[in-house]
Each structure stands twice: as structure tokens, then as C-alpha cells.
CSV table of C-alpha atoms in Angstrom, one decimal:
chain,number,residue,atom,x,y,z
A,300,MET,CA,15.6,19.5,-17.7
A,301,SER,CA,15.0,20.9,-14.2
A,302,THR,CA,11.5,22.0,-15.0
A,303,TYR,CA,10.6,18.6,-16.3
A,304,LEU,CA,12.0,16.8,-13.4
A,305,ALA,CA,10.1,19.0,-11.0
A,306,GLY,CA,6.9,18.1,-12.9
A,307,PHE,CA,7.9,14.5,-13.0
A,308,VAL,CA,8.2,14.3,-9.2
A,309,GLU,CA,4.8,16.0,-8.8
A,310,ALA,CA,3.1,13.8,-11.4
A,311,VAL,CA,4.5,10.6,-10.0
A,312,GLY,CA,3.5,11.6,-6.5
A,313,ARG,CA,0.0,12.3,-7.6
A,314,GLU,CA,-0.2,8.9,-9.2
A,315,LEU,CA,1.1,7.2,-6.1
A,316,ASP,CA,-1.3,8.9,-3.7
A,317,ILE,CA,-4.1,7.1,-2.0
A,318,THR,CA,-7.4,8.6,-3.3
A,319,ARG,CA,-9.5,10.8,-1.1
A,320,ASP,CA,-12.3,8.2,-1.0
A,321,GLN,CA,-9.9,5.5,0.1
A,322,PHE,CA,-8.4,7.8,2.7
A,323,GLU,CA,-11.8,8.6,4.1
A,324,GLN,CA,-12.9,5.0,4.0
A,325,ALA,CA,-9.8,3.8,5.8
A,326,ARG,CA,-10.1,6.5,8.4
A,327,ALA,CA,-13.8,5.8,8.9
A,328,GLN,CA,-13.1,2.0,9.3
A,329,TYR,CA,-10.5,2.3,12.0
A,330,LEU,CA,-12.5,5.0,13.9
A,331,ALA,CA,-15.5,2.7,13.7
A,332,ILE,CA,-13.5,-0.2,15.0
A,333,GLY,CA,-12.3,1.8,18.0
A,334,ASP,CA,-15.8,3.2,18.8
A,335,TRP,CA,-17.4,-0.3,18.5
A,336,ILE,CA,-14.9,-1.9,20.8
A,337,SER,CA,-15.3,0.8,23.4
A,338,GLN,CA,-19.1,0.6,23.3
A,339,ARG,CA,-19.5,-3.1,23.0
A,340,TYR,CA,-17.0,-4.4,25.6
A,341,GLU,CA,-17.3,-3.1,29.1
A,342,GLY,CA,-13.8,-2.7,30.6
A,343,HIS,CA,-12.1,-2.2,27.2
A,344,ALA,CA,-12.8,1.6,27.0
A,345,ASP,CA,-9.0,1.9,27.5
A,346,VAL,CA,-8.5,0.8,23.9
A,347,GLU,CA,-7.3,3.5,21.5
A,348,ILE,CA,-6.7,2.9,17.7
A,349,TYR,CA,-4.8,5.4,15.8
A,350,SER,CA,-2.8,5.6,12.5
A,351,GLN,CA,0.9,5.4,12.2
A,352,GLY,CA,3.5,5.1,9.4
A,353,SER,CA,3.0,6.4,5.9
A,354,PHE,CA,-0.7,6.9,6.3
A,355,ARG,CA,-0.1,9.3,9.1
A,356,LEU,CA,2.9,11.0,7.4
A,357,GLY,CA,1.2,11.5,4.1
A,358,THR,CA,3.8,9.4,2.2
A,359,VAL,CA,1.7,6.4,1.3
A,360,VAL,CA,2.4,5.0,-2.2
A,361,ARG,CA,0.3,2.8,-4.5
A,362,PRO,CA,1.7,-0.7,-4.9
A,363,VAL,CA,3.7,-1.4,-8.1
A,364,VAL,CA,1.3,-4.1,-9.0
A,365,ASP,CA,-1.8,-2.5,-10.5
A,366,ARG,CA,-4.8,-2.6,-8.2
A,367,GLY,CA,-2.6,-3.8,-5.3
A,368,ASP,CA,-4.1,-2.6,-2.0
A,369,PHE,CA,-2.6,0.1,0.2
A,370,ASP,CA,-1.0,-1.0,3.4
A,371,ILE,CA,-2.3,1.1,6.3
A,372,ASP,CA,-0.7,0.7,9.7
A,373,LEU,CA,-2.6,1.2,12.9
A,374,VAL,CA,-1.7,1.0,16.6
A,375,PHE,CA,-4.1,-0.9,18.9
A,376,LEU,CA,-3.1,0.7,22.3
A,377,ARG,CA,-4.2,-0.8,25.6
A,378,GLN,CA,-3.7,1.6,28.5
A,379,LEU,CA,-2.0,-1.0,30.7
A,380,GLN,CA,1.1,-0.8,32.9
A,381,PRO,CA,4.2,-2.7,31.7
A,382,GLY,CA,4.4,-6.0,33.5
A,383,SER,CA,0.6,-6.3,33.8
A,384,ILE,CA,0.1,-8.3,30.6
A,385,SER,CA,2.2,-10.7,28.5
A,386,GLN,CA,2.8,-10.2,24.8
A,387,GLN,CA,0.8,-13.4,24.0
A,388,LYS,CA,-2.2,-12.3,26.1
A,389,LEU,CA,-2.2,-8.8,24.5
A,390,ARG,CA,-2.2,-10.3,21.0
A,391,ASP,CA,-4.9,-12.8,21.9
A,392,GLU,CA,-7.1,-10.1,23.4
A,393,ALA,CA,-6.7,-7.8,20.4
A,394,GLY,CA,-7.4,-10.8,18.1
A,395,GLU,CA,-10.6,-11.7,19.9
A,396,LEU,CA,-11.9,-8.1,19.8
A,397,LEU,CA,-11.1,-7.6,16.2
A,398,SER,CA,-12.6,-11.0,15.3
A,399,ALA,CA,-15.8,-10.1,17.1
A,400,TYR,CA,-15.9,-6.8,15.2
A,401,CYS,CA,-15.4,-8.6,11.8
A,402,GLU,CA,-18.1,-11.2,12.7
A,403,ALA,CA,-20.6,-8.4,13.6
A,404,HIS,CA,-19.9,-6.5,10.4
A,405,ASP,CA,-19.7,-9.5,8.0
A,406,LEU,CA,-16.0,-9.2,7.3
A,407,ASP,CA,-13.3,-11.9,6.8
A,408,GLU,CA,-11.6,-13.1,9.9
A,409,PRO,CA,-8.5,-11.0,10.8
A,410,LEU,CA,-5.2,-12.7,9.9
A,411,GLU,CA,-2.4,-12.8,12.5
A,412,LEU,CA,1.0,-11.8,11.3
A,413,GLY,CA,4.3,-11.3,13.2
A,414,ARG,CA,3.4,-8.0,14.9
A,415,CYS,CA,-0.1,-7.3,13.8
A,416,TRP,CA,-3.6,-8.5,12.9
A,417,ARG,CA,-4.6,-7.8,9.3
A,418,LEU,CA,-8.1,-6.8,8.2
A,419,ASP,CA,-8.6,-7.0,4.5
A,420,PHE,CA,-10.9,-4.6,2.6
A,421,PHE,CA,-10.1,-5.8,-0.9
A,422,ASP,CA,-13.0,-4.0,-2.6
A,423,ALA,CA,-12.0,-0.7,-1.1
A,424,GLY,CA,-8.3,-1.2,-2.2
A,425,PHE,CA,-6.6,-1.2,1.2
A,426,HIS,CA,-5.9,-3.4,4.2
A,427,LEU,CA,-5.4,-2.4,7.9
A,428,ASP,CA,-2.5,-3.8,9.8
A,429,VAL,CA,-3.4,-3.4,13.5
A,430,LEU,CA,-0.4,-3.6,15.9
A,431,PRO,CA,-1.2,-4.5,19.6
A,432,ALA,CA,0.7,-2.2,22.0
A,433,ILE,CA,0.9,-0.8,25.5
A,434,PRO,CA,2.4,2.5,26.7
A,435,HIS,CA,6.1,2.8,27.3
A,436,GLU,CA,7.3,4.8,30.3
A,437,ASP,CA,9.9,6.8,28.4
A,438,SER,CA,7.4,9.4,27.1
A,439,ALA,CA,3.8,10.2,26.7
A,440,THR,CA,3.8,8.9,23.1
A,441,ALA,CA,6.2,6.0,23.3
A,442,ILE,CA,4.8,2.4,23.1
A,443,ARG,CA,5.8,-1.2,23.5
A,444,LEU,CA,4.9,-3.4,20.6
A,445,SER,CA,4.1,-7.1,20.8
A,446,ASP,CA,5.9,-9.4,18.4
A,447,ARG,CA,4.9,-13.1,17.9
A,448,ASP,CA,8.4,-14.1,16.8
A,449,LEU,CA,10.5,-12.3,19.4
A,450,HIS,CA,10.6,-12.8,23.2
A,451,GLU,CA,11.2,-9.1,24.1
A,452,TRP,CA,8.8,-6.2,23.7
A,453,GLN,CA,9.7,-3.9,20.8
A,454,TYR,CA,9.9,-0.2,21.4
A,455,SER,CA,8.5,2.5,19.2
A,456,ASN,CA,7.1,6.0,19.1
A,457,PRO,CA,4.9,6.5,16.0
A,458,ILE,CA,3.3,9.8,17.2
A,459,GLY,CA,6.7,11.2,18.2
A,460,TYR,CA,8.1,10.2,14.9
A,461,ALA,CA,5.2,11.9,13.0
A,462,ASN,CA,5.7,15.1,15.0
A,463,TRP,CA,9.5,15.0,14.1
A,464,PHE,CA,8.7,14.4,10.4
A,465,SER,CA,6.3,17.3,10.4
A,466,GLN,CA,9.0,19.6,11.9
A,467,ARG,CA,11.4,18.6,9.1
A,468,GLN,CA,9.0,20.1,6.5
A,469,ASN,CA,9.1,23.7,5.4
A,470,SER,CA,6.2,25.2,7.4
A,471,ALA,CA,6.0,28.2,5.0
A,472,LEU,CA,5.4,25.8,2.1
A,473,VAL,CA,2.7,24.0,4.1
A,474,ASP,CA,0.9,27.3,4.8
A,475,GLU,CA,1.2,28.3,1.1
A,476,SER,CA,-0.2,25.1,-0.1
A,477,ARG,CA,-3.1,25.3,2.4
A,478,ARG,CA,-3.9,28.9,1.1
A,479,GLU,CA,-3.8,27.8,-2.5
A,480,LEU,CA,-6.2,24.8,-1.8
A,481,ALA,CA,-8.5,27.0,0.2
A,482,LYS,CA,-8.7,29.4,-2.8
A,483,ALA,CA,-9.3,26.6,-5.3
A,484,PHE,CA,-12.1,25.1,-3.2
A,485,ASN,CA,-13.5,28.5,-2.1
A,486,VAL,CA,-13.3,27.6,1.6
A,487,ASP,CA,-11.7,29.0,4.6
A,488,VAL,CA,-8.0,28.0,5.2
A,489,ALA,CA,-9.0,26.2,8.4
A,490,GLU,CA,-11.3,24.0,6.5
A,491,VAL,CA,-8.6,22.5,4.3
A,492,PRO,CA,-7.8,18.9,5.5
A,493,ASP,CA,-4.2,18.0,6.1
A,494,PHE,CA,-4.7,15.0,3.8
A,495,LEU,CA,-4.9,17.2,0.7
A,496,ILE,CA,-1.5,18.9,1.4
A,497,ARG,CA,1.6,17.4,-0.1
A,498,THR,CA,4.9,19.1,0.6
A,499,PRO,CA,8.2,18.7,-1.4
A,500,LEU,CA,9.5,16.4,1.3
A,501,GLN,CA,6.4,14.2,1.1
A,502,ARG,CA,6.7,14.0,-2.6
A,503,VAL,CA,10.4,13.2,-2.5
A,504,VAL,CA,9.7,10.3,-0.1
A,505,GLN,CA,7.0,9.0,-2.3
A,506,VAL,CA,9.3,9.0,-5.4
A,507,LEU,CA,12.1,7.4,-3.5
A,508,LYS,CA,9.8,4.6,-2.3
A,509,ARG,CA,8.6,4.0,-5.8
A,510,SER,CA,12.2,3.7,-7.1
A,511,ARG,CA,12.9,1.3,-4.3
A,512,ASP,CA,9.8,-0.8,-5.2
A,513,VAL,CA,10.7,-1.0,-8.9
A,514,TYR,CA,14.4,-1.8,-8.3
A,515,PHE,CA,13.9,-4.5,-5.7
A,516,GLU,CA,10.5,-5.9,-6.9
A,517,ASP,CA,9.7,-8.7,-4.4
A,518,ASP,CA,13.2,-8.8,-2.9
A,519,ALA,CA,12.8,-9.2,0.9
A,520,GLN,CA,16.1,-7.4,1.3
A,521,ALA,CA,14.7,-4.1,0.1
A,522,PRO,CA,15.3,-1.2,2.4
A,523,PRO,CA,12.2,-0.5,4.6
A,524,SER,CA,10.2,2.6,4.1
A,525,ILE,CA,11.0,3.9,7.6
A,526,LEU,CA,14.7,3.9,6.7
A,527,ILE,CA,14.2,5.8,3.4
A,528,THR,CA,11.8,8.2,5.0
A,529,THR,CA,14.1,9.1,7.9
A,530,LEU,CA,17.1,9.6,5.6
A,531,ALA,CA,15.1,11.8,3.3
A,532,ALA,CA,13.7,13.9,6.2
A,533,ILE,CA,17.2,14.4,7.7
A,534,THR,CA,18.8,15.4,4.4
A,535,TYR,CA,15.9,17.7,3.2
A,536,ARG,CA,16.8,21.4,3.7
A,537,GLY,CA,13.5,23.1,3.0
A,538,GLN,CA,13.8,23.4,-0.8
A,539,SER,CA,10.6,24.6,-2.4
A,540,ASP,CA,11.6,23.4,-5.9
A,541,LEU,CA,10.8,19.6,-6.3
A,542,ASP,CA,13.8,19.0,-8.6
A,543,GLN,CA,16.2,20.7,-6.2
A,544,ALA,CA,14.7,18.9,-3.2
A,545,LEU,CA,15.1,15.5,-4.9
A,546,ALA,CA,18.6,16.2,-6.2
A,547,ALA,CA,19.8,17.4,-2.8
A,548,VAL,CA,18.2,14.4,-0.9
A,549,VAL,CA,19.5,11.8,-3.3
A,550,SER,CA,23.0,13.2,-3.3
A,551,GLN,CA,23.2,13.1,0.5
A,552,LEU,CA,20.9,10.2,1.3
A,553,HIS,CA,23.7,8.0,2.8
A,554,GLN,CA,25.2,10.7,5.0
A,555,PRO,CA,23.1,10.3,8.2
A,556,ILE,CA,24.0,6.6,8.4
A,557,GLN,CA,26.4,6.0,11.2
A,558,ARG,CA,29.0,3.4,12.3
A,559,ARG,CA,29.0,2.6,16.0
A,560,ASN,CA,31.4,-0.1,17.2
A,561,ASP,CA,31.5,-1.7,13.8
A,562,GLU,CA,27.7,-1.6,13.5
A,563,TRP,CA,25.5,0.3,11.2
A,564,TRP,CA,23.2,2.8,12.9
A,565,LEU,CA,20.3,5.1,12.0
A,566,PRO,CA,18.6,6.0,15.3
A,567,ASN,CA,14.9,6.7,15.4
A,568,PRO,CA,14.7,10.5,15.9
A,569,ALA,CA,11.8,9.9,18.3
A,570,HIS,CA,13.4,6.9,20.1
A,571,GLU,CA,17.2,6.9,20.2
A,572,ARG,CA,17.5,3.3,21.3
A,573,GLU,CA,15.7,2.1,18.2
A,574,ASN,CA,18.0,1.4,15.2
A,575,PHE,CA,16.4,1.6,11.8
A,576,ALA,CA,19.5,0.0,10.2
A,577,ASP,CA,19.7,-3.0,12.6
A,578,LYS,CA,19.0,-5.6,9.9
A,579,TRP,CA,22.1,-4.5,8.1
A,580,ASN,CA,24.2,-5.8,10.9
A,581,ALA,CA,22.6,-9.2,10.8
A,582,ASP,CA,22.6,-9.3,7.0
A,583,PRO,CA,25.4,-7.2,5.4
A,584,GLU,CA,23.9,-7.9,1.9
A,585,ARG,CA,21.0,-5.6,2.8
A,586,CYS,CA,23.5,-2.7,3.1
A,587,GLU,CA,25.2,-3.6,-0.1
A,588,LYS,CA,22.0,-3.7,-2.0
A,589,PHE,CA,20.9,-0.3,-0.5
A,590,PHE,CA,24.0,1.4,-1.9
A,591,GLU,CA,23.6,-0.4,-5.2
A,592,TRP,CA,20.1,0.9,-5.5
A,593,LEU,CA,21.2,4.5,-4.6
A,594,LYS,CA,24.0,4.4,-7.1
A,595,ASN,CA,21.7,3.3,-9.8
A,596,LEU,CA,19.1,6.0,-9.0
A,597,ARG,CA,21.7,8.7,-9.0
A,598,ALA,CA,23.0,7.6,-12.4
A,599,ASN,CA,19.6,7.6,-14.0
A,600,LEU,CA,18.6,11.0,-12.5
A,601,GLU,CA,21.8,12.5,-13.8
A,602,SER,CA,21.4,11.0,-17.2
A,603,SER,CA,17.9,12.4,-17.4
A,604,ARG,CA,19.1,15.9,-16.6
A,605,VAL,CA,21.3,16.1,-19.6
A,606,ALA,CA,18.8,14.5,-22.0
A,607,ALA,CA,18.0,16.5,-25.1
A,608,SER,CA,14.3,16.1,-24.9
A,609,VAL,CA,11.5,15.2,-22.5
A,610,ASP,CA,11.0,11.9,-24.3
A,611,LEU,CA,14.6,10.9,-23.8
A,612,ALA,CA,14.6,12.1,-20.2
A,613,MET,CA,11.6,10.0,-19.4
A,614,ASP,CA,13.2,7.0,-21.1
A,615,ARG,CA,16.3,7.3,-18.9
A,616,LEU,CA,14.1,7.4,-15.8
A,617,THR,CA,12.1,4.3,-16.7
A,618,PRO,CA,14.6,1.8,-15.2
A,619,SER,CA,14.2,3.5,-11.8
A,620,PHE,CA,10.5,4.3,-11.8
A,621,GLY,CA,8.9,1.7,-14.2
A,622,ALA,CA,5.4,2.4,-15.5
A,623,SER,CA,5.1,5.5,-13.3
A,624,THR,CA,7.4,7.2,-15.8
A,625,GLN,CA,5.0,6.9,-18.7
A,626,ILE,CA,2.2,8.1,-16.5
A,627,ALA,CA,4.2,11.2,-15.6
A,628,LYS,CA,5.1,11.7,-19.3
A,629,THR,CA,1.4,11.8,-20.1
A,630,ALA,CA,0.9,14.4,-17.4
A,631,LEU,CA,3.8,16.5,-18.7
A,632,ILE,CA,3.3,16.5,-22.5
A,633,GLY,CA,-0.1,15.0,-22.9
A,634,ASP,CA,-1.3,12.1,-25.0
A,635,SER,CA,-3.6,12.8,-27.9
A,636,GLN,CA,-5.2,9.3,-27.7
A,637,GLY,CA,-5.5,9.4,-24.0
A,638,SER,CA,-4.3,5.8,-23.7
A,639,THR,CA,-0.8,6.0,-22.2
A,640,ARG,CA,-2.0,6.0,-18.6
A,641,ASP,CA,-4.1,2.9,-19.2
A,642,MET,CA,-1.3,1.1,-21.1
A,643,ALA,CA,1.2,1.9,-18.4
A,644,ARG,CA,-1.1,0.5,-15.7
A,645,GLY,CA,-2.0,-2.6,-17.8
A,646,LEU,CA,-5.6,-1.6,-18.4
A,647,SER,CA,-5.6,-1.4,-22.2
A,648,PRO,CA,-7.9,-4.0,-23.9
A,649,ALA,CA,-6.5,-7.4,-24.8
A,650,PRO,CA,-6.5,-8.1,-28.6
A,651,ASP,CA,-9.7,-10.1,-28.4
A,652,GLU,CA,-11.2,-8.9,-25.2
A,653,GLN,CA,-14.9,-8.7,-24.9
A,654,LEU,CA,-16.9,-6.1,-23.0
A,655,PRO,CA,-20.3,-6.9,-21.5
A,656,GLU,CA,-21.8,-4.3,-23.8
A,657,ASP,CA,-20.6,-6.5,-26.7
A,658,CYS,CA,-22.3,-9.7,-25.5
A,659,PHE,CA,-25.5,-8.6,-23.8
A,660,ALA,CA,-28.6,-6.7,-24.9
A,661,ALA,CA,-28.0,-4.2,-22.1
A,662,VAL,CA,-26.0,-3.7,-18.9
A,663,LEU,CA,-28.3,-2.7,-16.0
A,664,VAL,CA,-26.6,-3.4,-12.7
A,665,ASP,CA,-29.4,-3.0,-10.2
A,666,HIS,CA,-28.5,-6.2,-8.2
A,667,SER,CA,-25.5,-7.5,-6.3
A,668,VAL,CA,-23.5,-10.7,-6.5
A,669,ASN,CA,-20.9,-12.0,-4.0
A,670,VAL,CA,-17.9,-14.0,-5.1
A,671,MET,CA,-15.5,-15.8,-2.8
A,672,LEU,CA,-11.9,-16.6,-3.8
A,673,GLU,CA,-10.3,-19.7,-2.5
A,674,ILE,CA,-6.7,-20.9,-2.9
A,675,ALA,CA,-5.4,-24.5,-2.8
A,676,GLY,CA,-2.8,-25.4,-0.3
A,677,ASP,CA,-1.4,-28.4,1.6
A,678,GLY,CA,-4.6,-28.6,3.7
A,679,GLY,CA,-7.0,-28.1,0.8
A,680,TYR,CA,-8.7,-24.9,-0.3
A,681,ALA,CA,-8.7,-21.8,2.0
A,682,ARG,CA,-10.1,-18.3,1.6
A,683,ARG,CA,-7.8,-15.6,0.5
A,684,SER,CA,-8.0,-13.9,3.9
A,685,GLN,CA,-6.2,-16.9,5.5
A,686,LEU,CA,-3.0,-16.3,3.4
A,687,ARG,CA,0.0,-14.8,5.2
A,688,ARG,CA,0.7,-12.7,2.1
A,689,ARG,CA,-1.6,-10.8,-0.2
A,690,ARG,CA,0.1,-12.0,-3.4
A,691,ILE,CA,-0.7,-15.6,-4.5
A,692,PRO,CA,2.2,-17.8,-5.7
A,693,LYS,CA,2.4,-19.0,-9.3
A,694,HIS,CA,1.2,-22.5,-10.2
A,695,ARG,CA,-1.5,-22.6,-7.5
A,696,ASN,CA,-5.1,-23.8,-8.1
A,697,VAL,CA,-7.7,-21.2,-7.3
A,698,ARG,CA,-11.5,-21.1,-7.5
A,699,PHE,CA,-14.1,-18.4,-7.6
A,700,ILE,CA,-17.4,-19.2,-6.0
A,701,VAL,CA,-20.7,-17.3,-6.4
A,702,THR,CA,-22.0,-17.4,-2.8
A,703,GLU,CA,-25.0,-15.1,-3.2
A,704,THR,CA,-26.8,-12.9,-5.6
A,705,THR,CA,-29.9,-10.7,-5.2
A,706,VAL,CA,-30.9,-11.4,-8.9
A,707,PRO,CA,-34.2,-13.5,-8.7
A,708,PRO,CA,-33.9,-16.9,-10.4
A,709,PRO,CA,-33.8,-18.1,-13.0
A,710,TYR,CA,-30.6,-16.4,-14.1
A,711,ASP,CA,-27.4,-17.3,-16.0
A,712,ILE,CA,-23.8,-17.0,-14.8
A,713,TYR,CA,-21.0,-15.7,-17.0
A,714,TRP,CA,-17.3,-15.4,-16.3
A,715,LYS,CA,-14.5,-13.3,-17.8
A,716,VAL,CA,-10.8,-13.9,-16.9
A,717,ARG,CA,-8.3,-11.1,-17.8
A,718,ASN,CA,-4.5,-11.4,-17.3
A,719,HIS,CA,-2.3,-8.4,-17.0
A,720,GLY,CA,1.5,-8.0,-16.7
A,721,GLU,CA,4.6,-8.4,-18.8
A,722,GLN,CA,4.7,-12.2,-18.5
A,723,ALA,CA,1.2,-12.7,-19.9
A,724,ALA,CA,1.7,-9.9,-22.5
A,725,LYS,CA,4.6,-11.9,-24.1
A,726,ARG,CA,1.9,-14.3,-25.3
A,727,PRO,CA,-1.0,-12.1,-26.3
A,728,GLU,CA,-3.4,-15.1,-26.4
A,729,GLN,CA,-2.8,-15.5,-22.7
A,730,LEU,CA,-4.2,-12.0,-21.9
A,731,ARG,CA,-7.6,-13.6,-22.5
A,732,GLY,CA,-10.7,-11.6,-21.9
A,733,SER,CA,-13.6,-13.6,-23.4
A,734,ILE,CA,-16.9,-13.7,-21.7
A,735,VAL,CA,-18.2,-17.3,-21.4
A,736,ARG,CA,-21.2,-18.9,-19.8
A,737,GLY,CA,-20.4,-21.0,-16.7
A,738,GLU,CA,-21.5,-22.4,-13.4
A,739,SER,CA,-21.4,-21.1,-9.9
A,740,VAL,CA,-17.7,-22.2,-9.5
A,741,LEU,CA,-14.9,-21.2,-11.8
A,742,ASN,CA,-11.6,-23.1,-11.5
A,743,GLU,CA,-8.3,-21.5,-12.6
A,744,VAL,CA,-4.5,-21.9,-12.1
A,745,THR,CA,-2.2,-19.0,-11.4
A,746,ALA,CA,0.4,-18.9,-14.2
A,747,TYR,CA,1.7,-15.4,-14.8
A,748,ARG,CA,3.2,-12.8,-12.4
A,749,GLY,CA,1.2,-9.6,-12.3
A,750,GLU,CA,-2.3,-8.4,-11.4
A,751,HIS,CA,-5.2,-10.3,-12.9
A,752,TYR,CA,-8.9,-10.5,-12.4
A,753,ALA,CA,-11.9,-12.8,-12.8
A,754,GLU,CA,-15.2,-11.0,-13.3
A,755,CYS,CA,-18.6,-12.6,-12.8
A,756,PHE,CA,-21.8,-11.4,-14.6
A,757,ILE,CA,-25.3,-12.4,-13.6
A,758,GLY,CA,-27.5,-12.3,-16.7
A,759,LYS,CA,-31.3,-12.5,-16.8
A,760,ASP,CA,-33.3,-12.3,-20.0
A,761,GLY,CA,-30.2,-11.2,-21.9
A,762,VAL,CA,-29.4,-8.3,-19.6
A,763,VAL,CA,-26.5,-8.0,-17.1
A,764,ARG,CA,-28.2,-7.4,-13.7
A,765,ALA,CA,-25.1,-7.9,-11.4
A,766,ARG,CA,-21.4,-8.0,-11.8
A,767,LYS,CA,-18.4,-8.5,-9.5
A,768,ARG,CA,-14.7,-8.2,-10.3
A,769,THR,CA,-12.1,-10.1,-8.1
A,770,TRP,CA,-8.5,-9.1,-8.4
A,771,ILE,CA,-5.7,-11.6,-8.1
A,772,PRO,CA,-2.1,-10.4,-7.5
A,773,ILE,CA,0.3,-13.2,-8.5
A,774,SER,CA,3.9,-13.2,-7.4
């Protein structure tokens, strides 16, 4: 089964990747933010915004919930000396600058979280988490992070870590991949962007993170991506075969974890004083759950290796990788009906679902419509951007409001609500999907965990002239 497992890792990795359009949009957004701040605010030319985390490492993964947005981490670096500014003032200044940018570009207000300000780009499928920071004197790339909930500055070195991660990869494989891509695109090797290159180590990290996401679901005690990424990079030995790389890493994933004075330790390779396993010491159950997940993953991989067929091998991987397994299966052996991918991602039609082509004389989308989503809370309704989490709790009143359309009046408003996910699928009638005439406000209640949407159609003379789909992730 080795050949199939290698293909499985590649297929899952491709499915989890951020698209090229999303990558370029996200990069363009944060570059635009940095340029705008430098040009607009005299005295703030010392602001630098750059990517960190999985976006920089090339190990980003699509959320388990279909249509969930990618989490892209950025550093908002002010070139200030330690002691010259407080954490609170740094966060406030960053928030003011980002708020001004959002107002100037008609974006939702940024949302303050523990260490960052979040800017949502729901339609593009990603959000930007911007972490205010100042330089740290330890090295040219080290930084001090602000944290709203902690009194002390937090130390990190995202550029140093990315350089270390790059060194852990097989440079010969990187060069080989670049040459193959250059040949495929008929361009010079130097013209191939790093984003398109995916090495065995990057693919292994993506697959491990997907297994983590499926196993832990919404469990807050799930091991963080930086822990998994570091363990994988340390245990990777330059294997070119994806199956061999995954097998070697999974078998040794626990070995770099240390015990120091009865405490768990996994030092940041780019900042030895930072402990990626520090939460295990405050909450030992996190450690126990990590080893339970690893044991479960090892068992399922081994079971798949001795399976008598590809079908059986994929079935034995499903508990660890969820719907991604069926998507990989389609890539490996094909699907004559072409529907496995859609079914695995929850996009197959509901039993009585209606399409606009079924209900209107024509679909001619030459105008736009804006729809605002509001969620009920203790203080009344608030826009989605004000939530501390992207996912909306169950049993919460929500409403969709048509705020603007370029379709000239008179026109008619129609709505379609479509539920996805296992909970709704257990009652097929709850998948819904009918297109009904309505008003400018649609009231709903969140009832089923999963990814759902409401779609607005603006009809004029029997023709759809504008449409807008709003996705609702429910936890």
C-alpha cells in the first residue's frame, strides 16, 4: 500500500492548500495595509507588516468545516526600543491604524483578540490576524509580542523559525520541484514562485494538522500547529518518498519532547527560551490527549498499510482524516460520476434543493447586492465582525439584511437557506434549499453544527440580476 499512501498524502495536501488566488489576495492585502499606513501617517514609516506561521512556511491547511476561512498570521512591527512603549499603547496604536485603514477601504472594523487584531475577508475566504510587536534585542529577527491578557511581553522569532524550517527541508527536492514546475509552465526556473513548491516535509505537516483537526474537532486542548510543525521538522530526515516521510515522522514524533526539572519542554529552535510545550505543564491533560491522538493515528496508518485494497485502505484512514480521505480516494482511483468530492465537502444537492435556473426565466448577474449578517447576543444584535470567534454558537438568532443593491427598482427579493453537515443530514428535510420570495430582512435560528449559507437573489422581470451567498459556520 506504500504507493497509495504516498498518493494519499499528496492528494490530501493539495486539497488542504490555500488557492493561488487566495494566496495572492492575502499577500496583496497585507502589503497594501503596510503601504497605506506608511504613506498616510507621517511618523509611522517605521511600521513593517510581514507574514508568519503556516502562511510563511507553506503549511497552511483548509479548515475542516467546508468554506471555513484560512487563518493568516501577520506581524505588525514597530521599530521602537524596548521600554519606550507599553503593551497597551502598542495595541491601541495598531488598532487605531488598522481601524483607519478599514474605514478608508469600506471594511468591517478590526476585532481585538488576545494577541492580535483580526481583519475579516469572508468573501475571499481568509482572515488576517495582525500581531503588534516591537524588536527584541536578542537578534535581528527576534520580536516582543503584546498580549492583552498577560502582563509580560511575549518573545518570538517568526523569521528565524521560518529560516530554520527551510533548512530542515531537503534542498535537492526543492530544486527538483522548481525545475519540474518551470518545465510545466514553460518559464525560467527563477520565475517559479516559492508558493507553488510543496516539499515532502510541508505535505507531512499539512496531513498531521488535518489529522489533529479531525481528531480534536473543537477541543481547545488540541496541540497547537507550531508544536506539530516543530516536531515534524525535527524528525524529518530528508526522505523524498511521501509515504516513507510520513511513516518516519509519525513513528518518531514524540522523541524531541524533553523533560526538564519535571516539566515538559520543546524549545523553539529559533528562540531557546520559548517553550512550545508550556501549556502541558499547566494542564497535563493536554499532554495525555496529544499521545492519545498520536497512538490513534499510528494505528490507523498501520492498518491501512496492510489493507487488501485501496478502498479498504481509505476506509481505515477515514477516522483520522475525515472527508479528506474520500477526496483523496477520488484523486487516486477516480469517480465515474464525479460527485465524490462534492459529497465529501457537503456540496451535493439536497433532496428538494432548488437552483435559480429552475425558478427564474434567466440568470443574468450584471448587478451587485450587499448582505449584512447580524447575530443576537445579550446586548442585542451585532455584526459578525464583532464576534470573538468566527463560528456561531447553536440556538442563536441571526438575521440577514439587504443593505444595498445596484439593481434599479422595482425589484423582488428572494432567499435560499441551505444547511450542510452531518447533524442536518440526519434529517434530510432540514437540509432545505427552497428559493422563496421575501423581504429585505431574513430571520433564522442556528440549529445544526456545520457550514451553512443563506443566499439572496435580486429578481427583476423574472430574471436574476444580482446574488449574494453568506456562509455561516455553526459550532
